[in-house]
Structure formats: structure tokens, C-alpha cells
């Protein structure tokens, strides 16, 4: 589909977006101060340099042209010919721009994003207004595995900062499919293999709604969608991303109305090019409200993301916000105290439906592993998001009484999914908490037990100390 002609401002916005996502050019331009706010002359020079880049990129084949080739259209037909060079300078589509089909009409209603809200949003995420989401975040969305397959319940993730958000949503999808779907549904792993595409959509809508409803203190939900037009013109100290400036906010007072709205627009979160993870993250922040988030945080944490190895990753405060509805920065129970600064430190106040387990080899070796409190270790349902050596995954059971009846914890099954497309089957683990073979083997081994036992086993033992874990024929891989 041919793109509409852009006016000068629109074209420049798209060029800025493209350059901003190419790290090597961003560093060059930023270091030389080539920003629009520096004046008309420098802005013109900047545009010329960007236009040169645009000409280089314009030779790349567009998705629409590729599709025409795949459809077998005759390239000699005028409709299938690529546009002329002069037209290309006006008709390129930015690589991470949202497809028109995933942008809602401004007439749908809602509250348009304001410059003040955009600045507050950017600040609570990054700590400033100059950082924007990189390519890894922009390309991320909620993508299910094949319907009616052994992994039909599973989201497919890639390694990166957005994976943490995806795996918390995955945990809530499992919660819905196992325990909330219907009275007729069996709480078995087999029941999750019969999930079709429509049920996948329902599960995703329910999972997103549950998380947002908890963040809104079970009173409100705010959903962010992208419109086709920009809602405001950024001020000079704000770095344009041609995405946040197009947000429309929709607020609901009833959970079912919010779920119906999300389900109706579920393609805005699950289609390629939708920026679905970022949209959900924005919705989470506005559901909680920025004022509440700032109250949740303490002296140790001032924003929700931090830069590590060139990518933005989630701080614990954001993980807790996803899990519990509060952006508290720590995993211990309740409130502690910082002796150095004589200020309170905020942990987890209540049990939530989904728990959290943590194991990190490097932190253990340096005696720095935070101790996860019982509020997160013992959730209401047997589902845990696991942070294992900085990689996120999900561990779950199908017995809803597992954590409420101590007799159930003698010998039971847990299931593990790491979110990667290379995992073709759900891993089944048998957990025996009454045998003490592990303790004997651990005492017999020399040095760090991590050298003998997989990290996943060590993670499980932070909840069930001394448990014997049988992989049931699967070669330990995590």
C-alpha cells in the first residue's frame, strides 16, 4: 500500500525517528549537537545530512514491493512498478513506524497525550526526556506460538529488556487458562494444548486487564493506543520518537469494560509492528498513575528502566508493579530502613496471584543475592516468574491447592517454560520435598553446588529448600 505524501514536518519526524534508532548515527549527531532546537540554519544542515541517509535507505526493498513479488504480480504492470526516485523521497516508511491498520481514529474518543504527560512518562521510565526506546523494544509484541499445539498457551519472546514484561504477562495467561477460563475447563497441562487463536486472544486480553486493574488499585484501567495523527508538538527539551506523541488514553471504571475494549483492539498489542510491549507498558504506568509510582519508589530507585549493555532493562520496581500493582523497588516483605540515609525502603506488602523467584550465580558468589520474601515466594496460585541469571522464565503448577495445603507439597509436579522458540515442549519437573538426597549429594560435592546442579534447580530450592528435582528424562538445560 502506497503511503500518503508527508508534509515537511512529517517527513522530518520520520527521518529523525530513523536516525534515532541507528546507534552509530545517533552518537555522531548528538555529539555534534545537531538538534532542531539549535536553530534554523543547523536544523537545515541536519536535514540535508539526514536526506543523504534517506537516499541510501530508499534503495532497500519495501515490504509492499516484496509482497507483490510473492504474489506473483507482473513487474511490467504499472501498478507493480516501484515508484520513481523522486517519489521515493516522499514515500518512504520508517522501519519501526506503526502500520496504519493498527492506528485508531482520533474520533474514537479518549484523552490525547499532552506534552506535560509525555515528559512525565519519559522521566519515570528513563529518568530524563532524551532517551527513547531502542529497536529491541520497538519490535517486541505479544506473539503466541502455534494454536492447537503443545505450546499453544505460550508467548514467544526474544532475549532483551522487553522479555521481562512478556514473561509476567505469560504467567497471567497461564493463570487465566488454568484457573479462570471456565468451570468446565480442566486444570491440566493438556487443557492448554487445545487453545485456538480466539482463545489466545481472550487469554491475552484477560492477562493484560488483570495486570492493569491491579495497578489501578481495582478502581480504574487506562489503555493507551496510537492514533494516526500527532497529538502535540514537542518542546525543545523533548526528543521526538513519532510514537509517544500520537498516544490516546482511554480510561475505564469497570474491569469488564476494560477487558472488552482491550479484546476489541487486541491487534494493537499482538501484531507485528504494533509496538505492543511499549503500548502495554505505557498503559500500566497510566493505570497506576505517575504520582502513585513516584510514591511507591524510594531513595534507591528513581525510574523504572536502566541501561545495561546497551539495552534498557526492567528494574525490580517495574517487575513488582507488573506482579503486585505497586512499583516498590525491593523483594523483601513490608518496609525496611536505610541506615545510611535514614530513609524507608519499600518492599512487597501483600501476596499476589503470581509469585517471583530469583537466582543469580554471580550475586550468590559475591553474597549479594537479595532474599525474596514470602509475599512473592508464596503467591495465591502456583505460578512464578523466575529471574534466573538475569533471564526471565515461568514456573507453574496445575494444582490450585498446592500452596494452601501443606500435604500437597510433599511430592508434586511443576512445569517450566523459558519463552524461547527453541523450547518445543513444556518441561515437566517432579519435586520431592521429603527426600534429602540433594543435601547429601551437595555435601559430598566440592565447591559451589551450582557446578553440579542446574540454575533452575537452585531457583526452586530458594522456595523448597533441599528439594530433590527429577527432570523426567529431559536433559537439564537451564
XYZ file of C-alpha atoms in Angstrom:
478
model
C 0.000 0.000 0.000
C 1.479 3.332 -1.043
C 1.979 5.760 1.780
C 0.422 9.213 1.700
C 2.575 12.223 0.955
C 4.106 13.718 4.034
C 4.385 17.398 4.647
C 7.777 18.821 5.538
C 7.305 18.373 9.292
C 6.014 14.841 8.952
C 8.895 13.857 6.685
C 11.404 15.331 9.097
C 9.784 13.492 12.007
C 10.175 10.181 10.204
C 13.791 10.957 9.303
C 14.517 11.821 12.917
C 12.971 8.564 14.037
C 15.072 6.556 11.610
C 18.303 8.232 12.579
C 17.479 7.973 16.276
C 17.308 4.180 16.030
C 20.674 3.815 14.321
C 23.082 3.981 17.228
C 26.174 4.912 15.268
C 24.466 7.903 13.649
C 22.711 8.919 16.871
C 26.051 9.177 18.652
C 27.536 11.265 15.852
C 24.637 13.683 15.593
C 24.113 14.031 19.341
C 27.794 14.667 19.999
C 27.789 17.469 17.452
C 24.617 18.983 18.855
C 22.644 18.567 15.659
C 19.200 19.035 17.162
C 16.366 21.009 15.711
C 16.163 23.359 18.655
C 19.639 24.727 17.920
C 18.384 26.974 15.175
C 17.058 27.096 11.692
C 20.463 27.016 9.981
C 21.759 23.986 11.860
C 18.378 22.332 11.506
C 18.611 22.753 7.729
C 22.105 21.255 7.690
C 20.859 18.386 9.834
C 18.008 17.788 7.410
C 20.435 17.673 4.480
C 22.617 15.094 6.205
C 19.546 13.026 7.081
C 18.317 13.336 3.493
C 21.553 11.748 2.298
C 20.904 8.839 4.658
C 17.354 8.643 3.371
C 18.565 8.293 -0.200
C 20.798 5.407 0.889
C 17.913 3.683 2.622
C 15.434 4.314 -0.181
C 17.114 1.685 -2.367
C 16.033 -1.006 0.080
C 13.010 -3.001 -0.999
C 9.775 -2.115 0.734
C 7.570 -4.741 2.375
C 4.737 -3.863 -0.023
C 7.008 -4.460 -3.021
C 8.179 -7.753 -1.548
C 4.598 -8.810 -1.100
C 3.844 -8.019 -4.751
C 6.714 -10.264 -5.828
C 5.494 -13.063 -3.579
C 2.001 -12.731 -5.019
C 3.475 -13.240 -8.467
C 2.426 -9.913 -9.920
C 3.863 -8.918 -13.280
C 6.618 -6.395 -12.654
C 5.926 -4.859 -16.037
C 2.460 -3.752 -14.948
C 2.404 -0.052 -13.987
C 0.762 -0.797 -10.647
C 3.566 -3.167 -9.670
C 6.469 -0.964 -10.707
C 8.481 0.634 -7.899
C 7.962 4.378 -7.585
C 10.413 6.710 -9.248
C 13.408 8.104 -7.380
C 11.703 11.444 -6.986
C 8.649 9.783 -5.482
C 10.755 7.689 -3.139
C 11.992 10.744 -1.301
C 8.398 11.457 -0.313
C 7.067 7.917 0.120
C 9.379 6.004 2.435
C 8.029 4.388 5.568
C 10.115 4.428 8.730
C 11.234 0.913 9.698
C 9.613 0.982 13.135
C 6.544 3.077 12.387
C 3.177 1.585 13.290
C 1.151 0.265 10.328
C -1.880 2.387 9.522
C -4.174 -0.573 10.219
C -3.016 -0.610 13.875
C -3.641 3.103 14.470
C -7.063 4.032 15.844
C -9.074 7.037 14.761
C -8.908 10.141 16.923
C -12.715 10.154 16.781
C -12.752 7.052 18.994
C -12.521 9.386 21.966
C -10.206 9.218 24.924
C -7.688 11.750 26.145
C -4.996 12.956 23.780
C -1.420 12.783 25.033
C -0.217 16.184 26.228
C 3.378 17.448 26.295
C 3.291 17.504 30.109
C 2.171 13.858 30.291
C 4.779 12.823 27.735
C 7.562 14.462 29.728
C 6.391 12.816 32.963
C 6.095 9.446 31.233
C 9.563 9.664 29.720
C 11.034 10.788 33.048
C 9.514 7.991 35.141
C 10.750 5.430 32.613
C 14.247 6.699 31.781
C 14.961 9.454 34.279
C 15.146 12.087 31.508
C 13.363 13.217 28.329
C 16.140 12.429 25.858
C 16.165 8.639 25.970
C 13.755 6.729 23.754
C 13.056 3.015 23.318
C 15.530 1.255 21.053
C 14.935 -1.233 18.257
C 14.701 -4.280 20.547
C 11.777 -2.732 22.435
C 10.040 -1.292 19.381
C 9.912 -4.594 17.545
C 8.558 -6.511 20.566
C 4.929 -7.564 20.786
C 2.845 -10.387 22.279
C 3.293 -13.266 19.867
C 1.756 -16.652 20.601
C 3.104 -19.995 19.480
C 1.096 -22.128 17.058
C -2.585 -22.650 18.091
C -3.697 -26.198 18.953
C -0.130 -27.299 19.604
C 1.815 -28.455 22.649
C 2.914 -24.843 23.168
C -0.378 -23.154 22.210
C -0.501 -21.318 25.555
C 2.994 -19.880 25.197
C 4.254 -16.456 24.147
C 7.375 -16.389 22.036
C 9.973 -13.966 23.348
C 13.411 -12.772 22.444
C 16.222 -12.004 24.816
C 16.206 -8.345 25.783
C 14.643 -5.857 28.132
C 11.077 -6.474 26.936
C 11.290 -10.180 27.809
C 10.607 -9.477 31.495
C 7.305 -7.780 30.626
C 6.344 -10.605 28.272
C 7.015 -13.313 30.850
C 4.907 -11.638 33.540
C 2.067 -11.442 31.015
C 2.783 -15.093 30.170
C 2.295 -16.007 33.815
C -1.100 -14.275 33.816
C -2.061 -16.045 30.576
C -1.339 -19.356 32.309
C -3.398 -18.183 35.279
C -6.363 -17.482 33.003
C -6.121 -20.732 31.033
C -5.696 -22.943 34.097
C -7.800 -21.305 36.774
C -10.081 -18.613 35.306
C -11.240 -19.805 31.907
C -14.461 -21.608 32.818
C -15.855 -24.105 35.283
C -15.780 -26.804 32.588
C -12.091 -26.363 31.816
C -9.687 -28.898 33.262
C -6.746 -27.580 35.273
C -4.262 -29.728 33.377
C -1.305 -29.078 31.151
C -3.161 -30.950 28.405
C -6.008 -28.410 28.517
C -3.582 -25.678 27.464
C -2.680 -27.585 24.303
C -6.227 -27.244 22.953
C -6.087 -23.458 22.830
C -7.052 -21.939 19.479
C -6.382 -18.472 18.150
C -9.607 -16.994 19.548
C -8.830 -18.389 22.990
C -5.311 -16.988 22.721
C -6.785 -13.542 22.093
C -9.133 -13.892 25.059
C -6.319 -15.071 27.307
C -4.076 -12.164 26.328
C -6.872 -9.634 26.859
C -7.657 -11.134 30.273
C -3.981 -11.153 31.291
C -3.389 -7.535 30.289
C -6.582 -6.433 32.018
C -5.735 -8.250 35.262
C -2.341 -6.560 35.484
C -3.699 -3.097 34.670
C -6.652 -3.500 37.075
C -4.290 -4.359 39.940
C -2.088 -1.360 39.081
C -5.174 0.872 39.167
C -5.966 -0.384 42.681
C -9.005 -2.236 41.285
C -10.693 1.062 40.536
C -9.564 2.145 37.063
C -7.786 0.923 33.947
C -6.133 3.190 31.388
C -5.380 1.796 27.938
C -3.002 3.562 25.544
C -3.484 3.240 21.791
C -1.833 5.024 18.888
C -3.721 7.393 16.615
C -2.916 8.254 13.035
C -2.029 11.862 13.844
C 0.325 13.500 16.301
C -1.454 14.910 19.358
C 1.041 17.636 20.204
C 4.228 19.349 19.102
C 7.114 18.538 21.489
C 9.015 21.332 23.184
C 12.716 21.876 22.699
C 13.934 19.656 25.557
C 11.991 16.576 24.436
C 13.400 14.014 21.988
C 10.840 13.074 19.357
C 10.057 9.390 18.737
C 6.973 9.797 16.448
C 5.108 7.297 18.623
C 4.523 8.649 22.103
C 3.284 11.925 20.608
C 0.410 10.012 18.945
C -0.999 8.315 22.040
C -4.653 8.405 23.002
C -5.614 7.385 26.571
C -8.848 5.521 27.335
C -9.897 5.167 30.979
C -12.437 2.676 32.363
C -14.021 2.359 35.795
C -15.223 -1.221 35.305
C -12.899 -4.143 34.745
C -15.158 -5.944 32.271
C -15.496 -2.836 30.116
C -11.728 -2.512 30.047
C -11.300 -6.162 29.091
C -13.875 -5.851 26.295
C -12.100 -2.761 24.946
C -8.680 -4.443 25.052
C -10.079 -7.546 23.357
C -11.643 -5.396 20.637
C -8.256 -3.778 19.983
C -6.089 -6.778 20.806
C -4.345 -6.488 17.419
C -2.706 -3.303 18.745
C -0.755 -5.483 21.188
C -0.215 -8.746 19.285
C 0.513 -7.757 15.683
C 3.982 -7.277 14.274
C 4.869 -3.600 14.096
C 2.382 -2.664 16.814
C 4.980 -1.709 19.461
C 2.685 -3.844 21.634
C 5.006 -4.198 24.630
C 5.617 -0.459 24.819
C 1.888 0.277 24.494
C 1.140 -2.085 27.362
C 3.932 -0.590 29.468
C 2.523 2.902 28.887
C -0.949 1.612 29.827
C 0.493 0.133 33.020
C 2.101 3.418 34.047
C -1.019 5.482 33.399
C -3.224 2.900 35.148
C -1.034 3.162 38.235
C -0.613 6.942 37.634
C 2.755 8.628 37.703
C 2.038 10.218 41.087
C 1.431 6.815 42.685
C 4.537 5.354 41.094
C 6.661 8.155 42.500
C 5.158 7.425 45.922
C 5.909 3.693 45.510
C 9.588 4.335 44.770
C 12.189 5.093 47.419
C 15.657 6.612 47.653
C 17.247 3.621 45.881
C 15.226 3.874 42.665
C 14.120 6.921 40.697
C 12.991 5.367 37.388
C 11.627 2.065 36.065
C 14.258 1.222 33.431
C 18.022 1.336 33.417
C 20.630 0.945 30.710
C 22.701 -2.237 30.782
C 24.979 -3.457 27.997
C 23.362 -1.063 25.544
C 19.758 -2.073 26.230
C 17.093 -0.802 28.591
C 16.135 -3.448 31.154
C 13.448 -3.520 33.822
C 14.314 -2.524 37.352
C 12.816 -4.541 40.190
C 10.300 -1.743 40.765
C 8.802 -2.372 37.326
C 8.736 -6.138 37.883
C 6.932 -5.585 41.188
C 4.497 -3.203 39.506
C 3.651 -5.906 36.972
C 3.330 -8.589 39.648
C 1.701 -6.753 42.545
C 0.308 -3.487 41.181
C 2.816 -1.405 43.181
C 6.197 -0.146 41.941
C 8.066 -0.924 45.143
C 11.796 -1.405 44.481
C 12.564 -4.401 46.723
C 11.631 -8.099 47.043
C 11.538 -8.396 50.846
C 8.293 -8.210 52.821
C 6.996 -4.885 54.080
C 9.157 -1.853 54.804
C 12.784 -1.769 55.903
C 15.075 1.101 56.739
C 18.168 2.521 55.076
C 20.580 3.250 57.914
C 22.967 5.253 55.738
C 20.337 7.737 54.551
C 17.820 7.276 57.378
C 15.031 6.689 54.859
C 12.459 3.892 54.421
C 12.923 1.120 51.860
C 9.742 -0.294 50.326
C 9.168 -3.986 49.725
C 6.118 -6.116 48.942
C 3.076 -5.613 51.154
C 0.655 -8.362 50.088
C 0.509 -11.696 48.305
C -0.466 -11.550 44.660
C -1.745 -14.176 42.221
C 1.662 -14.636 40.595
C 4.904 -15.006 42.544
C 8.565 -14.385 41.920
C 11.730 -16.454 42.398
C 15.298 -15.220 41.993
C 18.635 -16.911 41.445
C 21.798 -15.307 40.155
C 25.092 -17.164 40.131
C 27.252 -14.047 40.217
C 25.299 -12.487 43.081
C 25.485 -15.731 45.066
C 29.247 -15.905 44.564
C 29.570 -12.370 45.932
C 26.967 -12.852 48.684
C 24.753 -10.209 47.081
C 21.655 -12.216 46.182
C 18.550 -10.404 47.520
C 16.372 -12.606 49.714
C 12.890 -12.834 48.236
C 10.226 -12.538 50.922
C 7.318 -14.898 51.475
C 4.851 -12.485 49.859
C 6.468 -13.183 46.485
C 7.663 -16.736 47.174
C 4.193 -17.891 48.205
C 1.614 -16.376 45.835
C -2.086 -17.178 45.847
C -1.668 -19.507 42.866
C 1.245 -21.836 41.988
C 2.700 -19.620 39.254
C 6.070 -17.899 39.474
C 8.032 -15.589 37.234
C 11.654 -16.691 37.598
C 14.647 -14.403 37.207
C 17.487 -16.868 36.667
C 20.890 -15.324 35.990
C 19.146 -12.268 34.542
C 16.912 -14.278 32.187
C 13.149 -14.471 32.752
C 11.002 -17.600 32.576
C 7.844 -19.085 34.091
C 7.396 -21.967 36.538
C 3.887 -23.205 37.331
C 1.763 -25.996 38.728
C -1.781 -27.096 37.885
C -2.942 -27.827 41.449
C -4.513 -24.631 42.810
C -4.287 -26.058 46.371
C -0.536 -26.586 46.224
C 0.315 -23.543 48.331
C -2.664 -23.705 50.687
C -2.405 -27.354 51.809
C 0.974 -28.380 53.192
C 0.303 -32.071 52.443
C 0.286 -31.217 48.728
C 3.893 -30.016 48.928
C 5.403 -33.421 49.696
C 5.540 -34.680 46.107
C 4.194 -32.695 43.181
C 4.750 -31.620 39.567
C 5.840 -28.248 38.262
C 6.104 -27.111 34.652
C 8.721 -24.812 33.177
C 8.802 -22.556 30.099
C 11.673 -20.225 29.251
C 9.963 -18.216 26.496
C 12.414 -19.201 23.769
C 11.290 -20.671 20.427
C 13.903 -23.405 20.823
C 11.853 -24.968 23.638
C 9.473 -27.279 21.790
C 7.798 -28.904 24.812
C 6.825 -27.795 28.283
C 9.357 -29.210 30.721
C 7.853 -31.385 33.463
C 9.646 -31.455 36.817
C 8.898 -33.770 39.748
C 9.539 -32.084 43.093
C 10.156 -34.189 46.199
C 10.484 -32.103 49.364
C 10.802 -35.019 51.823
C 13.794 -36.822 50.351
C 17.145 -35.449 51.440
C 19.357 -36.929 48.734
C 20.124 -33.473 47.403
C 21.558 -32.371 50.756
C 23.794 -35.430 50.898
C 24.961 -35.017 47.311
C 25.570 -31.320 47.893
C 27.689 -32.021 50.960
C 29.701 -34.620 49.049
C 30.438 -32.235 46.156
C 33.397 -29.949 46.254
C 32.922 -26.183 45.924
C 29.881 -24.439 44.524
C 26.777 -26.671 44.131
C 25.993 -24.599 41.002
C 28.704 -26.624 39.259
C 26.722 -29.793 39.884
C 23.104 -28.609 39.839
C 21.381 -26.515 37.126
C 20.374 -22.963 37.917
C 16.668 -23.825 37.632
C 17.053 -26.388 40.418
C 18.821 -23.865 42.604
C 15.993 -21.410 41.933
C 13.344 -23.929 43.000
C 15.285 -24.636 46.178
C 15.016 -20.997 47.207
C 11.337 -21.867 47.750
C 11.615 -25.546 48.775
C 14.965 -25.919 50.479
C 16.581 -29.305 49.992
C 14.056 -30.478 47.396
C 15.004 -33.314 45.048
C 14.148 -32.435 41.456
C 13.627 -35.000 38.688
C 13.636 -33.735 35.081
C 11.711 -36.831 33.932
C 14.017 -37.707 31.071
C 14.632 -34.144 29.852
C 18.274 -33.159 29.690
C 18.665 -30.207 32.110
C 19.052 -27.090 30.002
C 18.534 -24.119 32.321
